[in-house]
Amino acid sequence: MAVSLPMTLLVRILCLAIFAGLLPMRVSAASPITIRDCADCPELVVVPRGRFMMGSDDGEVGRSEGPIHEVAIRAFALARTEVTVADFRKFVAATGYQVASGCRVQSSTIVKGERVGWEERSDAGWQAPGFIAPLTEDMPVVCVGHGDARAYAAWLSRVSGKAYRLPSEAEWEYAARAGSRGIYPWGSNADLGCEHANAYDRSARRQLDFGWGYVDCEDGYAELAPVARFKPNAWGLHDMIGNVWEWTADCYRETYEATPRDGSAVAGGFECAKWTVRGGGWMTRPSRNRLTFRGRDPVDARYSYFGFRVARDLD
């Protein structure tokens, strides 16, 4: 006689088996194991446990990530996409949370028909981040600081009963790489990435010329793109490279000399001067969209190219 199990119980059993190492983990973009803990919770993808070499080889252009070292990652769950405007709006509506005003956005100064650089605007924010194209609810929320991202994760924890958080820097790199060994998830040629990532491409350069390197292809978006418009990586995660830089749980250190080898975050707190961001954004040059590149900014940095995604431990 066949026995039917509820889907939530089946997912839980599979997650526990993977976590314990009883099942081999062959995750694919076509069939990732996913979890949704509550109606307002994001869809999560189960990331398998494993080991990987964190950091970059000496030959990578723009390299500053070393020493390269092995990290052991426990299985965990990571949001399939970046937190969207709609997701963040639910949080604000439910809690009355207020994000501090002000954001670094594209400059309104026009020289020879082009915008020039960036400016801090007190009237800009997550609902009005200064883009030329309209902001839509399915785009990543931007103009949010590290504290805002943590507050959103804390709210998810309360409504779901699960411990949501930001991913550690090691977890982020492991999940973004998804078993790949190239400079990018799709290989080592940035110009082949326009089906995979919203980066600083030809269309973005036509609108805002920063004078730095660009991806020599067309990804279809000069600015921010809705989430999941590009191909996922091998584990079913979208936009790990490009679209927006993503806050992590790590306090930034210049090197990996004393960082944890178990995938946990570098502890921060009030004394942390800068927090690590990963993945690059819609305006980022190819050398900074690498899987290994590390950005860092103060806790209250709010930019129109900074967002985040959430993670949680598996039960």
PDB file of C-alpha atoms in Angstrom:
ATOM      1  CA  MET A   1       0.000   0.000   0.000  1.00  0.00           C
ATOM      2  CA  ALA A   2       1.405   3.403  -1.042  1.00  0.00           C
ATOM      3  CA  VAL A   3       1.915   5.977   1.712  1.00  0.00           C
ATOM      4  CA  SER A   4       1.465   9.670   0.922  1.00  0.00           C
ATOM      5  CA  LEU A   5       3.456  12.203   2.947  1.00  0.00           C
ATOM      6  CA  PRO A   6       2.643  15.911   3.201  1.00  0.00           C
ATOM      7  CA  MET A   7       4.999  17.972   1.044  1.00  0.00           C
ATOM      8  CA  THR A   8       6.284  19.989   4.022  1.00  0.00           C
ATOM      9  CA  LEU A   9       7.188  16.784   5.873  1.00  0.00           C
ATOM     10  CA  LEU A  10       8.868  15.339   2.789  1.00  0.00           C
ATOM     11  CA  VAL A  11      11.006  18.455   2.367  1.00  0.00           C
ATOM     12  CA  ARG A  12      11.944  18.330   6.055  1.00  0.00           C
ATOM     13  CA  ILE A  13      12.989  14.668   5.800  1.00  0.00           C
ATOM     14  CA  LEU A  14      15.077  15.362   2.689  1.00  0.00           C
ATOM     15  CA  CYS A  15      16.759  18.355   4.334  1.00  0.00           C
ATOM     16  CA  LEU A  16      17.624  16.347   7.436  1.00  0.00           C
ATOM     17  CA  ALA A  17      19.001  13.507   5.325  1.00  0.00           C
ATOM     18  CA  ILE A  18      21.162  15.889   3.303  1.00  0.00           C
ATOM     19  CA  PHE A  19      22.341  17.692   6.423  1.00  0.00           C
ATOM     20  CA  ALA A  20      23.327  14.371   8.010  1.00  0.00           C
ATOM     21  CA  GLY A  21      25.131  13.247   4.863  1.00  0.00           C
ATOM     22  CA  LEU A  22      22.784  10.305   4.311  1.00  0.00           C
ATOM     23  CA  LEU A  23      21.858  11.461   0.817  1.00  0.00           C
ATOM     24  CA  PRO A  24      24.192  12.670  -1.927  1.00  0.00           C
ATOM     25  CA  MET A  25      23.339  16.216  -2.920  1.00  0.00           C
ATOM     26  CA  ARG A  26      22.864  16.637  -6.652  1.00  0.00           C
ATOM     27  CA  VAL A  27      21.115  19.966  -6.806  1.00  0.00           C
ATOM     28  CA  SER A  28      20.323  21.407 -10.216  1.00  0.00           C
ATOM     29  CA  ALA A  29      18.797  24.639 -11.419  1.00  0.00           C
ATOM     30  CA  ALA A  30      15.944  22.610 -12.903  1.00  0.00           C
ATOM     31  CA  SER A  31      15.051  20.818  -9.666  1.00  0.00           C
ATOM     32  CA  PRO A  32      16.300  22.581  -6.537  1.00  0.00           C
ATOM     33  CA  ILE A  33      14.857  21.615  -3.163  1.00  0.00           C
ATOM     34  CA  THR A  34      12.921  24.667  -2.015  1.00  0.00           C
ATOM     35  CA  ILE A  35      11.294  25.809   1.226  1.00  0.00           C
ATOM     36  CA  ARG A  36       8.756  28.513   2.032  1.00  0.00           C
ATOM     37  CA  ASP A  37       8.211  28.959   5.774  1.00  0.00           C
ATOM     38  CA  CYS A  38       5.259  31.367   5.703  1.00  0.00           C
ATOM     39  CA  ALA A  39       3.058  33.333   3.318  1.00  0.00           C
ATOM     40  CA  ASP A  40       5.271  36.423   3.547  1.00  0.00           C
ATOM     41  CA  CYS A  41       8.535  34.475   3.586  1.00  0.00           C
ATOM     42  CA  PRO A  42      10.784  34.275   0.521  1.00  0.00           C
ATOM     43  CA  GLU A  43      11.315  31.026  -1.328  1.00  0.00           C
ATOM     44  CA  LEU A  44      14.509  29.385  -0.103  1.00  0.00           C
ATOM     45  CA  VAL A  45      16.789  26.959  -1.917  1.00  0.00           C
ATOM     46  CA  VAL A  46      18.510  24.216   0.069  1.00  0.00           C
ATOM     47  CA  VAL A  47      22.271  24.583  -0.389  1.00  0.00           C
ATOM     48  CA  PRO A  48      24.156  21.303   0.162  1.00  0.00           C
ATOM     49  CA  ARG A  49      26.979  20.886   2.604  1.00  0.00           C
ATOM     50  CA  GLY A  50      30.464  20.649   1.159  1.00  0.00           C
ATOM     51  CA  ARG A  51      33.965  22.056   0.980  1.00  0.00           C
ATOM     52  CA  PHE A  52      35.386  24.607  -1.403  1.00  0.00           C
ATOM     53  CA  MET A  53      38.437  26.760  -1.942  1.00  0.00           C
ATOM     54  CA  MET A  54      37.569  30.331  -0.970  1.00  0.00           C
ATOM     55  CA  GLY A  55      39.451  33.239  -2.500  1.00  0.00           C
ATOM     56  CA  SER A  56      41.029  33.896  -5.874  1.00  0.00           C
ATOM     57  CA  ASP A  57      44.114  32.776  -7.744  1.00  0.00           C
ATOM     58  CA  ASP A  58      46.972  35.198  -8.295  1.00  0.00           C
ATOM     59  CA  GLY A  59      46.114  35.469 -11.996  1.00  0.00           C
ATOM     60  CA  GLU A  60      42.624  36.975 -11.595  1.00  0.00           C
ATOM     61  CA  VAL A  61      42.389  40.594 -12.743  1.00  0.00           C
ATOM     62  CA  GLY A  62      41.645  42.873  -9.798  1.00  0.00           C
ATOM     63  CA  ARG A  63      42.503  40.169  -7.269  1.00  0.00           C
ATOM     64  CA  SER A  64      42.631  41.151  -3.592  1.00  0.00           C
ATOM     65  CA  GLU A  65      41.081  38.049  -2.005  1.00  0.00           C
ATOM     66  CA  GLY A  66      43.563  35.877  -0.212  1.00  0.00           C
ATOM     67  CA  PRO A  67      45.021  33.725   0.949  1.00  0.00           C
ATOM     68  CA  ILE A  68      43.009  31.089  -0.863  1.00  0.00           C
ATOM     69  CA  HIS A  69      41.877  28.503   1.696  1.00  0.00           C
ATOM     70  CA  GLU A  70      39.514  25.573   2.180  1.00  0.00           C
ATOM     71  CA  VAL A  71      36.203  26.167   3.961  1.00  0.00           C
ATOM     72  CA  ALA A  72      33.711  23.542   5.142  1.00  0.00           C
ATOM     73  CA  ILE A  73      30.082  24.613   4.709  1.00  0.00           C
ATOM     74  CA  ARG A  74      27.144  23.067   6.539  1.00  0.00           C
ATOM     75  CA  ALA A  75      23.928  22.656   4.570  1.00  0.00           C
ATOM     76  CA  PHE A  76      21.749  25.755   4.832  1.00  0.00           C
ATOM     77  CA  ALA A  77      18.939  27.521   3.003  1.00  0.00           C
ATOM     78  CA  LEU A  78      19.358  30.687   0.933  1.00  0.00           C
ATOM     79  CA  ALA A  79      16.745  32.876  -0.722  1.00  0.00           C
ATOM     80  CA  ARG A  80      16.283  32.073  -4.400  1.00  0.00           C
ATOM     81  CA  THR A  81      16.312  35.791  -5.225  1.00  0.00           C
ATOM     82  CA  GLU A  82      17.206  39.076  -3.647  1.00  0.00           C
ATOM     83  CA  VAL A  83      14.587  40.618  -1.341  1.00  0.00           C
ATOM     84  CA  THR A  84      12.182  42.580  -3.538  1.00  0.00           C
ATOM     85  CA  VAL A  85      10.462  45.915  -3.080  1.00  0.00           C
ATOM     86  CA  ALA A  86       7.202  44.010  -2.508  1.00  0.00           C
ATOM     87  CA  ASP A  87       8.834  41.804   0.147  1.00  0.00           C
ATOM     88  CA  PHE A  88      10.267  44.778   1.990  1.00  0.00           C
ATOM     89  CA  ARG A  89       6.995  46.697   1.727  1.00  0.00           C
ATOM     90  CA  LYS A  90       5.193  43.883   3.588  1.00  0.00           C
ATOM     91  CA  PHE A  91       7.751  44.157   6.379  1.00  0.00           C
ATOM     92  CA  VAL A  92       7.352  47.929   6.638  1.00  0.00           C
ATOM     93  CA  ALA A  93       3.541  47.671   6.603  1.00  0.00           C
ATOM     94  CA  ALA A  94       3.530  44.991   9.305  1.00  0.00           C
ATOM     95  CA  THR A  95       5.993  46.666  11.660  1.00  0.00           C
ATOM     96  CA  GLY A  96       5.971  50.389  10.915  1.00  0.00           C
ATOM     97  CA  TYR A  97       9.734  50.181  10.389  1.00  0.00           C
ATOM     98  CA  GLN A  98      11.308  53.351   9.043  1.00  0.00           C
ATOM     99  CA  VAL A  99      14.430  53.401   6.907  1.00  0.00           C
ATOM    100  CA  ALA A 100      16.542  56.512   7.410  1.00  0.00           C
ATOM    101  CA  SER A 101      16.156  59.018   4.585  1.00  0.00           C
ATOM    102  CA  GLY A 102      18.875  59.578   2.044  1.00  0.00           C
ATOM    103  CA  CYS A 103      20.560  57.418  -0.565  1.00  0.00           C
ATOM    104  CA  ARG A 104      23.463  57.541  -2.987  1.00  0.00           C
ATOM    105  CA  VAL A 105      21.897  57.621  -6.446  1.00  0.00           C
ATOM    106  CA  GLN A 106      22.714  58.509 -10.027  1.00  0.00           C
ATOM    107  CA  SER A 107      23.619  62.158 -10.397  1.00  0.00           C
ATOM    108  CA  SER A 108      21.031  64.523 -11.841  1.00  0.00           C
ATOM    109  CA  THR A 109      23.856  66.542 -13.432  1.00  0.00           C
ATOM    110  CA  ILE A 110      23.867  66.218 -17.217  1.00  0.00           C
ATOM    111  CA  VAL A 111      27.010  66.861 -19.279  1.00  0.00           C
ATOM    112  CA  LYS A 112      26.866  66.374 -23.057  1.00  0.00           C
ATOM    113  CA  GLY A 113      23.591  64.505 -22.700  1.00  0.00           C
ATOM    114  CA  GLU A 114      24.863  62.060 -20.068  1.00  0.00           C
ATOM    115  CA  ARG A 115      24.468  61.772 -16.303  1.00  0.00           C
ATOM    116  CA  VAL A 116      27.724  62.238 -14.457  1.00  0.00           C
ATOM    117  CA  GLY A 117      28.567  60.027 -11.500  1.00  0.00           C
ATOM    118  CA  TRP A 118      26.710  59.822  -8.206  1.00  0.00           C
ATOM    119  CA  GLU A 119      25.246  62.097  -5.563  1.00  0.00           C
ATOM    120  CA  GLU A 120      23.783  61.813  -2.072  1.00  0.00           C
ATOM    121  CA  ARG A 121      20.124  62.847  -2.094  1.00  0.00           C
ATOM    122  CA  SER A 122      18.149  63.345   1.098  1.00  0.00           C
ATOM    123  CA  ASP A 123      14.839  62.813  -0.726  1.00  0.00           C
ATOM    124  CA  ALA A 124      15.887  59.441  -2.173  1.00  0.00           C
ATOM    125  CA  GLY A 125      15.171  56.097  -0.534  1.00  0.00           C
ATOM    126  CA  TRP A 126      14.005  52.536  -1.053  1.00  0.00           C
ATOM    127  CA  GLN A 127      10.713  53.716  -2.590  1.00  0.00           C
ATOM    128  CA  ALA A 128      12.373  56.356  -4.790  1.00  0.00           C
ATOM    129  CA  PRO A 129      15.951  55.286  -5.583  1.00  0.00           C
ATOM    130  CA  GLY A 130      16.523  57.746  -8.416  1.00  0.00           C
ATOM    131  CA  PHE A 131      16.386  55.522 -11.475  1.00  0.00           C
ATOM    132  CA  ILE A 132      15.385  56.784 -14.903  1.00  0.00           C
ATOM    133  CA  ALA A 133      13.191  53.720 -15.505  1.00  0.00           C
ATOM    134  CA  PRO A 134      10.191  53.139 -13.184  1.00  0.00           C
ATOM    135  CA  LEU A 135      10.768  51.119 -10.019  1.00  0.00           C
ATOM    136  CA  THR A 136       8.587  47.990  -9.942  1.00  0.00           C
ATOM    137  CA  GLU A 137       7.568  45.760  -7.044  1.00  0.00           C
ATOM    138  CA  ASP A 138       9.501  42.767  -8.396  1.00  0.00           C
ATOM    139  CA  MET A 139      12.828  44.597  -8.416  1.00  0.00           C
ATOM    140  CA  PRO A 140      15.331  44.160  -5.573  1.00  0.00           C
ATOM    141  CA  VAL A 141      14.872  46.635  -2.754  1.00  0.00           C
ATOM    142  CA  VAL A 142      17.816  49.063  -2.689  1.00  0.00           C
ATOM    143  CA  CYS A 143      18.846  52.048  -0.556  1.00  0.00           C
ATOM    144  CA  VAL A 144      18.814  49.797   2.521  1.00  0.00           C
ATOM    145  CA  GLY A 145      21.668  49.567   5.010  1.00  0.00           C
ATOM    146  CA  HIS A 146      23.094  46.596   6.863  1.00  0.00           C
ATOM    147  CA  GLY A 147      20.895  47.322   9.873  1.00  0.00           C
ATOM    148  CA  ASP A 148      17.784  47.505   7.689  1.00  0.00           C
ATOM    149  CA  ALA A 149      18.603  44.094   6.207  1.00  0.00           C
ATOM    150  CA  ARG A 150      19.072  42.588   9.667  1.00  0.00           C
ATOM    151  CA  ALA A 151      15.773  44.115  10.836  1.00  0.00           C
ATOM    152  CA  TYR A 152      13.953  42.470   7.923  1.00  0.00           C
ATOM    153  CA  ALA A 153      15.543  39.104   8.759  1.00  0.00           C
ATOM    154  CA  ALA A 154      14.543  39.498  12.418  1.00  0.00           C
ATOM    155  CA  TRP A 155      10.932  40.141  11.366  1.00  0.00           C
ATOM    156  CA  LEU A 156      10.914  36.988   9.233  1.00  0.00           C
ATOM    157  CA  SER A 157      12.198  35.086  12.251  1.00  0.00           C
ATOM    158  CA  ARG A 158       9.298  36.325  14.363  1.00  0.00           C
ATOM    159  CA  VAL A 159       6.567  35.552  11.832  1.00  0.00           C
ATOM    160  CA  SER A 160       7.963  32.173  10.747  1.00  0.00           C
ATOM    161  CA  GLY A 161       9.445  30.790  13.939  1.00  0.00           C
ATOM    162  CA  LYS A 162      12.695  30.114  12.039  1.00  0.00           C
ATOM    163  CA  ALA A 163      16.031  31.841  12.566  1.00  0.00           C
ATOM    164  CA  TYR A 164      16.510  34.056   9.499  1.00  0.00           C
ATOM    165  CA  ARG A 165      19.740  35.972   9.014  1.00  0.00           C
ATOM    166  CA  LEU A 166      22.137  37.307   6.423  1.00  0.00           C
ATOM    167  CA  PRO A 167      24.432  34.710   4.843  1.00  0.00           C
ATOM    168  CA  SER A 168      28.054  34.635   5.884  1.00  0.00           C
ATOM    169  CA  GLU A 169      30.598  35.717   3.304  1.00  0.00           C
ATOM    170  CA  ALA A 170      31.791  32.112   2.935  1.00  0.00           C
ATOM    171  CA  GLU A 171      28.239  30.794   2.533  1.00  0.00           C
ATOM    172  CA  TRP A 172      27.566  33.456  -0.082  1.00  0.00           C
ATOM    173  CA  GLU A 173      30.647  32.585  -2.170  1.00  0.00           C
ATOM    174  CA  TYR A 174      30.006  28.843  -1.881  1.00  0.00           C
ATOM    175  CA  ALA A 175      26.370  29.222  -2.979  1.00  0.00           C
ATOM    176  CA  ALA A 176      27.229  31.652  -5.777  1.00  0.00           C
ATOM    177  CA  ARG A 177      29.888  29.320  -7.120  1.00  0.00           C
ATOM    178  CA  ALA A 178      27.517  26.318  -6.997  1.00  0.00           C
ATOM    179  CA  GLY A 179      30.312  23.880  -7.730  1.00  0.00           C
ATOM    180  CA  SER A 180      31.798  25.934 -10.579  1.00  0.00           C
ATOM    181  CA  ARG A 181      35.489  26.806 -10.832  1.00  0.00           C
ATOM    182  CA  GLY A 182      35.552  29.802 -13.150  1.00  0.00           C
ATOM    183  CA  ILE A 183      35.829  33.499 -12.427  1.00  0.00           C
ATOM    184  CA  TYR A 184      32.054  33.738 -12.910  1.00  0.00           C
ATOM    185  CA  PRO A 185      29.362  31.074 -12.452  1.00  0.00           C
ATOM    186  CA  TRP A 186      29.134  30.660 -16.242  1.00  0.00           C
ATOM    187  CA  GLY A 187      32.901  30.504 -16.869  1.00  0.00           C
ATOM    188  CA  SER A 188      35.772  32.958 -17.136  1.00  0.00           C
ATOM    189  CA  ASN A 189      34.616  35.280 -19.932  1.00  0.00           C
ATOM    190  CA  ALA A 190      32.638  38.262 -18.627  1.00  0.00           C
ATOM    191  CA  ASP A 191      31.333  39.040 -22.126  1.00  0.00           C
ATOM    192  CA  LEU A 192      29.383  35.752 -22.149  1.00  0.00           C
ATOM    193  CA  GLY A 193      27.440  36.711 -19.032  1.00  0.00           C
ATOM    194  CA  CYS A 194      24.522  38.740 -20.377  1.00  0.00           C
ATOM    195  CA  GLU A 195      22.129  35.774 -20.141  1.00  0.00           C
ATOM    196  CA  HIS A 196      23.202  35.225 -16.541  1.00  0.00           C
ATOM    197  CA  ALA A 197      23.672  38.619 -14.878  1.00  0.00           C
ATOM    198  CA  ASN A 198      22.620  42.258 -14.965  1.00  0.00           C
ATOM    199  CA  ALA A 199      25.980  44.021 -14.969  1.00  0.00           C
ATOM    200  CA  TYR A 200      27.521  47.186 -16.401  1.00  0.00           C
ATOM    201  CA  ASP A 201      26.981  46.344 -20.069  1.00  0.00           C
ATOM    202  CA  ARG A 202      26.739  48.287 -23.311  1.00  0.00           C
ATOM    203  CA  SER A 203      23.212  49.543 -22.567  1.00  0.00           C
ATOM    204  CA  ALA A 204      24.194  50.788 -19.097  1.00  0.00           C
ATOM    205  CA  ARG A 205      27.305  52.458 -20.518  1.00  0.00           C
ATOM    206  CA  ARG A 206      25.235  54.344 -23.083  1.00  0.00           C
ATOM    207  CA  GLN A 207      23.089  55.779 -20.282  1.00  0.00           C
ATOM    208  CA  LEU A 208      25.825  56.417 -17.703  1.00  0.00           C
ATOM    209  CA  ASP A 209      29.460  56.361 -18.786  1.00  0.00           C
ATOM    210  CA  PHE A 210      31.673  55.849 -15.743  1.00  0.00           C
ATOM    211  CA  GLY A 211      34.826  55.569 -17.810  1.00  0.00           C
ATOM    212  CA  TRP A 212      35.616  52.070 -16.565  1.00  0.00           C
ATOM    213  CA  GLY A 213      35.411  48.591 -18.088  1.00  0.00           C
ATOM    214  CA  TYR A 214      32.089  47.141 -19.161  1.00  0.00           C
ATOM    215  CA  VAL A 215      30.617  43.835 -20.314  1.00  0.00           C
ATOM    216  CA  ASP A 216      30.684  43.838 -24.113  1.00  0.00           C
ATOM    217  CA  CYS A 217      27.170  42.465 -24.624  1.00  0.00           C
ATOM    218  CA  GLU A 218      23.546  43.526 -24.036  1.00  0.00           C
ATOM    219  CA  ASP A 219      21.710  42.207 -20.977  1.00  0.00           C
ATOM    220  CA  GLY A 220      18.541  44.190 -21.683  1.00  0.00           C
ATOM    221  CA  TYR A 221      18.680  46.507 -18.663  1.00  0.00           C
ATOM    222  CA  ALA A 222      20.503  49.809 -18.305  1.00  0.00           C
ATOM    223  CA  GLU A 223      19.688  49.952 -14.590  1.00  0.00           C
ATOM    224  CA  LEU A 224      18.031  47.640 -12.069  1.00  0.00           C
ATOM    225  CA  ALA A 225      16.265  44.502 -13.354  1.00  0.00           C
ATOM    226  CA  PRO A 226      13.380  42.553 -11.803  1.00  0.00           C
ATOM    227  CA  VAL A 227      14.595  39.498  -9.900  1.00  0.00           C
ATOM    228  CA  ALA A 228      14.912  36.140 -11.667  1.00  0.00           C
ATOM    229  CA  ARG A 229      14.996  37.593 -15.190  1.00  0.00           C
ATOM    230  CA  PHE A 230      18.352  35.938 -15.833  1.00  0.00           C
ATOM    231  CA  LYS A 231      19.402  32.293 -15.857  1.00  0.00           C
ATOM    232  CA  PRO A 232      19.973  30.801 -12.394  1.00  0.00           C
ATOM    233  CA  ASN A 233      23.248  29.231 -11.377  1.00  0.00           C
ATOM    234  CA  ALA A 234      23.680  25.461 -11.154  1.00  0.00           C
ATOM    235  CA  TRP A 235      21.867  25.320  -7.800  1.00  0.00           C
ATOM    236  CA  GLY A 236      18.841  27.350  -8.867  1.00  0.00           C
ATOM    237  CA  LEU A 237      19.857  30.705  -7.335  1.00  0.00           C
ATOM    238  CA  HIS A 238      19.192  33.851  -9.348  1.00  0.00           C
ATOM    239  CA  ASP A 239      21.216  37.071  -9.585  1.00  0.00           C
ATOM    240  CA  MET A 240      24.082  36.012  -7.354  1.00  0.00           C
ATOM    241  CA  ILE A 241      26.210  38.054  -9.719  1.00  0.00           C
ATOM    242  CA  GLY A 242      25.014  41.516 -10.727  1.00  0.00           C
ATOM    243  CA  ASN A 243      21.779  43.461 -10.222  1.00  0.00           C
ATOM    244  CA  VAL A 244      22.635  44.587  -6.659  1.00  0.00           C
ATOM    245  CA  TRP A 245      25.499  44.156  -4.245  1.00  0.00           C
ATOM    246  CA  GLU A 246      24.365  41.969  -1.341  1.00  0.00           C
ATOM    247  CA  TRP A 247      25.070  42.581   2.335  1.00  0.00           C
ATOM    248  CA  THR A 248      26.594  39.652   4.238  1.00  0.00           C
ATOM    249  CA  ALA A 249      26.895  38.921   7.957  1.00  0.00           C
ATOM    250  CA  ASP A 250      30.680  39.452   8.018  1.00  0.00           C
ATOM    251  CA  CYS A 251      32.620  42.318   9.472  1.00  0.00           C
ATOM    252  CA  TYR A 252      35.213  43.107   6.801  1.00  0.00           C
ATOM    253  CA  ARG A 253      38.839  42.113   7.246  1.00  0.00           C
ATOM    254  CA  GLU A 254      41.537  42.906   4.703  1.00  0.00           C
ATOM    255  CA  THR A 255      42.681  39.289   4.343  1.00  0.00           C
ATOM    256  CA  TYR A 256      41.485  35.770   5.108  1.00  0.00           C
ATOM    257  CA  GLU A 257      44.433  35.061   7.430  1.00  0.00           C
ATOM    258  CA  ALA A 258      42.291  34.712  10.577  1.00  0.00           C
ATOM    259  CA  THR A 259      38.806  34.091   9.181  1.00  0.00           C
ATOM    260  CA  PRO A 260      36.755  31.032  10.258  1.00  0.00           C
ATOM    261  CA  ARG A 261      37.218  27.821   8.252  1.00  0.00           C
ATOM    262  CA  ASP A 262      33.765  26.482   9.166  1.00  0.00           C
ATOM    263  CA  GLY A 263      31.725  28.900   7.038  1.00  0.00           C
ATOM    264  CA  SER A 264      30.632  31.081   9.940  1.00  0.00           C
ATOM    265  CA  ALA A 265      30.702  34.864   9.758  1.00  0.00           C
ATOM    266  CA  VAL A 266      33.474  37.103  11.031  1.00  0.00           C
ATOM    267  CA  ALA A 267      31.987  38.590  14.173  1.00  0.00           C
ATOM    268  CA  GLY A 268      31.201  42.291  14.096  1.00  0.00           C
ATOM    269  CA  GLY A 269      28.998  44.356  16.358  1.00  0.00           C
ATOM    270  CA  PHE A 270      28.954  48.044  17.121  1.00  0.00           C
ATOM    271  CA  GLU A 271      32.729  48.249  16.747  1.00  0.00           C
ATOM    272  CA  CYS A 272      32.651  46.969  13.135  1.00  0.00           C
ATOM    273  CA  ALA A 273      33.707  49.788  10.808  1.00  0.00           C
ATOM    274  CA  LYS A 274      32.650  48.129   7.545  1.00  0.00           C
ATOM    275  CA  TRP A 275      30.578  45.114   6.500  1.00  0.00           C
ATOM    276  CA  THR A 276      31.288  42.903   3.512  1.00  0.00           C
ATOM    277  CA  VAL A 277      29.137  43.080   0.382  1.00  0.00           C
ATOM    278  CA  ARG A 278      29.267  40.590  -2.476  1.00  0.00           C
ATOM    279  CA  GLY A 279      28.205  39.967  -6.057  1.00  0.00           C
ATOM    280  CA  GLY A 280      28.458  43.329  -7.768  1.00  0.00           C
ATOM    281  CA  GLY A 281      25.575  45.291  -9.205  1.00  0.00           C
ATOM    282  CA  TRP A 282      23.969  46.641 -12.344  1.00  0.00           C
ATOM    283  CA  MET A 283      26.678  49.331 -12.544  1.00  0.00           C
ATOM    284  CA  THR A 284      29.710  47.185 -11.677  1.00  0.00           C
ATOM    285  CA  ARG A 285      32.708  46.622 -13.937  1.00  0.00           C
ATOM    286  CA  PRO A 286      33.642  43.005 -14.828  1.00  0.00           C
ATOM    287  CA  SER A 287      36.607  42.798 -12.435  1.00  0.00           C
ATOM    288  CA  ARG A 288      34.265  43.497  -9.502  1.00  0.00           C
ATOM    289  CA  ASN A 289      31.532  41.105 -10.596  1.00  0.00           C
ATOM    290  CA  ARG A 290      33.823  38.154  -9.985  1.00  0.00           C
ATOM    291  CA  LEU A 291      32.657  35.370  -7.659  1.00  0.00           C
ATOM    292  CA  THR A 292      35.458  36.175  -5.233  1.00  0.00           C
ATOM    293  CA  PHE A 293      35.422  39.986  -5.203  1.00  0.00           C
ATOM    294  CA  ARG A 294      34.849  41.599  -1.801  1.00  0.00           C
ATOM    295  CA  GLY A 295      33.325  45.017  -1.266  1.00  0.00           C
ATOM    296  CA  ARG A 296      32.987  46.732   2.112  1.00  0.00           C
ATOM    297  CA  ASP A 297      30.901  49.612   3.396  1.00  0.00           C
ATOM    298  CA  PRO A 298      29.689  51.150   6.684  1.00  0.00           C
ATOM    299  CA  VAL A 299      26.578  49.787   8.390  1.00  0.00           C
ATOM    300  CA  ASP A 300      24.501  52.808   7.361  1.00  0.00           C
ATOM    301  CA  ALA A 301      25.586  52.909   3.694  1.00  0.00           C
ATOM    302  CA  ARG A 302      22.482  53.169   1.513  1.00  0.00           C
ATOM    303  CA  TYR A 303      23.066  53.064  -2.229  1.00  0.00           C
ATOM    304  CA  SER A 304      20.839  52.502  -5.252  1.00  0.00           C
ATOM    305  CA  TYR A 305      22.933  49.439  -6.074  1.00  0.00           C
ATOM    306  CA  PHE A 306      22.935  47.772  -2.614  1.00  0.00           C
ATOM    307  CA  GLY A 307      20.382  45.142  -1.573  1.00  0.00           C
ATOM    308  CA  PHE A 308      20.404  41.758   0.149  1.00  0.00           C
ATOM    309  CA  ARG A 309      19.034  38.223   0.347  1.00  0.00           C
ATOM    310  CA  VAL A 310      18.345  36.169   3.462  1.00  0.00           C
ATOM    311  CA  ALA A 311      19.469  32.771   4.698  1.00  0.00           C
ATOM    312  CA  ARG A 312      18.629  30.401   7.520  1.00  0.00           C
ATOM    313  CA  ASP A 313      19.993  27.259   9.098  1.00  0.00           C
ATOM    314  CA  LEU A 314      18.285  23.947   8.399  1.00  0.00           C
ATOM    315  CA  ASP A 315      16.506  22.366  11.354  1.00  0.00           C
TER     316      ASP A 315
END
